Amino acid sequence: MADNHGNTPAAWTAVAVAMLGFVVGGIALMLSPVNMTLFWIGIALGVIAFPLFLVMAKMGFHGSRDHH
């Protein structure tokens, strides 16, 4: 189990991008008429969050930090 509990730049970035996707998609659904282009942009942001996390983790942004 990781000692960092997801408190890493990779995890925070992925969560922020996913949250942005949900906000954009939610706003698109509240517009009248519904803006499907904006909705799909929100969906794309949400889907991109996980691969972004994986890439950042491979780059070393998800490793444990030494607190000595």
Short mmCIF file of C-alpha atoms in Angstrom, two decimals:
data_model
loop_
_atom_site.label_atom_id
_atom_site.label_comp_id
_atom_site.label_asym_id
_atom_site.label_seq_id
_atom_site.Cartn_x
_atom_site.Cartn_y
_atom_site.Cartn_z
CA MET A 1 0.00 0.00 0.00
CA ALA A 2 1.29 3.44 -0.83
CA ASP A 3 2.40 5.66 2.01
CA ASN A 4 1.23 8.81 0.20
CA HIS A 5 -2.52 7.92 0.18
CA GLY A 6 -2.90 9.49 -3.26
CA ASN A 7 -1.58 12.83 -2.07
CA THR A 8 0.70 13.30 -5.09
CA PRO A 9 0.86 15.73 -8.02
CA ALA A 10 -0.31 12.96 -10.39
CA ALA A 11 -3.36 12.17 -8.29
CA TRP A 12 -4.29 15.82 -7.69
CA THR A 13 -3.95 16.67 -11.39
CA ALA A 14 -6.10 13.72 -12.46
CA VAL A 15 -8.80 14.60 -9.92
CA ALA A 16 -8.75 18.27 -10.97
CA VAL A 17 -9.11 17.38 -14.67
CA ALA A 18 -11.93 14.91 -13.93
CA MET A 19 -13.71 17.48 -11.75
CA LEU A 20 -13.37 20.09 -14.50
CA GLY A 21 -14.93 17.59 -16.91
CA PHE A 22 -17.89 17.00 -14.60
CA VAL A 23 -18.40 20.74 -14.11
CA VAL A 24 -18.23 21.48 -17.86
CA GLY A 25 -20.60 18.60 -18.63
CA GLY A 26 -22.99 19.66 -15.88
CA ILE A 27 -23.08 23.24 -17.10
CA ALA A 28 -23.73 22.02 -20.64
CA LEU A 29 -26.71 20.00 -19.44
CA MET A 30 -28.19 22.98 -17.59
CA LEU A 31 -28.15 25.24 -20.64
CA SER A 32 -31.34 25.65 -22.61
CA PRO A 33 -31.13 24.15 -25.18
CA VAL A 34 -28.56 21.59 -24.00
CA ASN A 35 -25.17 22.30 -25.57
CA MET A 36 -24.08 18.84 -26.74
CA THR A 37 -20.68 20.05 -27.96
CA LEU A 38 -19.82 21.39 -24.50
CA PHE A 39 -21.23 18.22 -22.94
CA TRP A 40 -18.93 16.00 -25.02
CA ILE A 41 -15.96 18.22 -24.17
CA GLY A 42 -16.78 17.56 -20.51
CA ILE A 43 -17.00 13.82 -21.18
CA ALA A 44 -13.62 13.93 -22.97
CA LEU A 45 -12.00 15.73 -20.03
CA GLY A 46 -13.34 13.10 -17.64
CA VAL A 47 -12.04 10.27 -19.81
CA ILE A 48 -8.62 11.91 -20.28
CA ALA A 49 -8.08 12.16 -16.50
CA PHE A 50 -7.13 8.49 -16.00
CA PRO A 51 -4.57 8.22 -18.84
CA LEU A 52 -3.15 11.56 -17.66
CA PHE A 53 -2.70 10.07 -14.19
CA LEU A 54 -0.96 7.01 -15.64
CA VAL A 55 1.43 9.13 -17.73
CA MET A 56 2.28 11.38 -14.78
CA ALA A 57 2.78 8.33 -12.55
CA LYS A 58 5.21 6.84 -15.09
CA MET A 59 7.05 10.17 -15.12
CA GLY A 60 7.60 9.86 -11.38
CA PHE A 61 4.95 12.26 -10.08
CA HIS A 62 3.19 9.54 -8.07
CA GLY A 63 6.14 8.16 -6.13
CA SER A 64 6.53 8.40 -2.40
CA ARG A 65 8.42 11.40 -1.11
CA ASP A 66 11.14 11.14 1.51
CA HIS A 67 10.18 13.26 4.56
CA HIS A 68 13.46 12.94 6.52
#
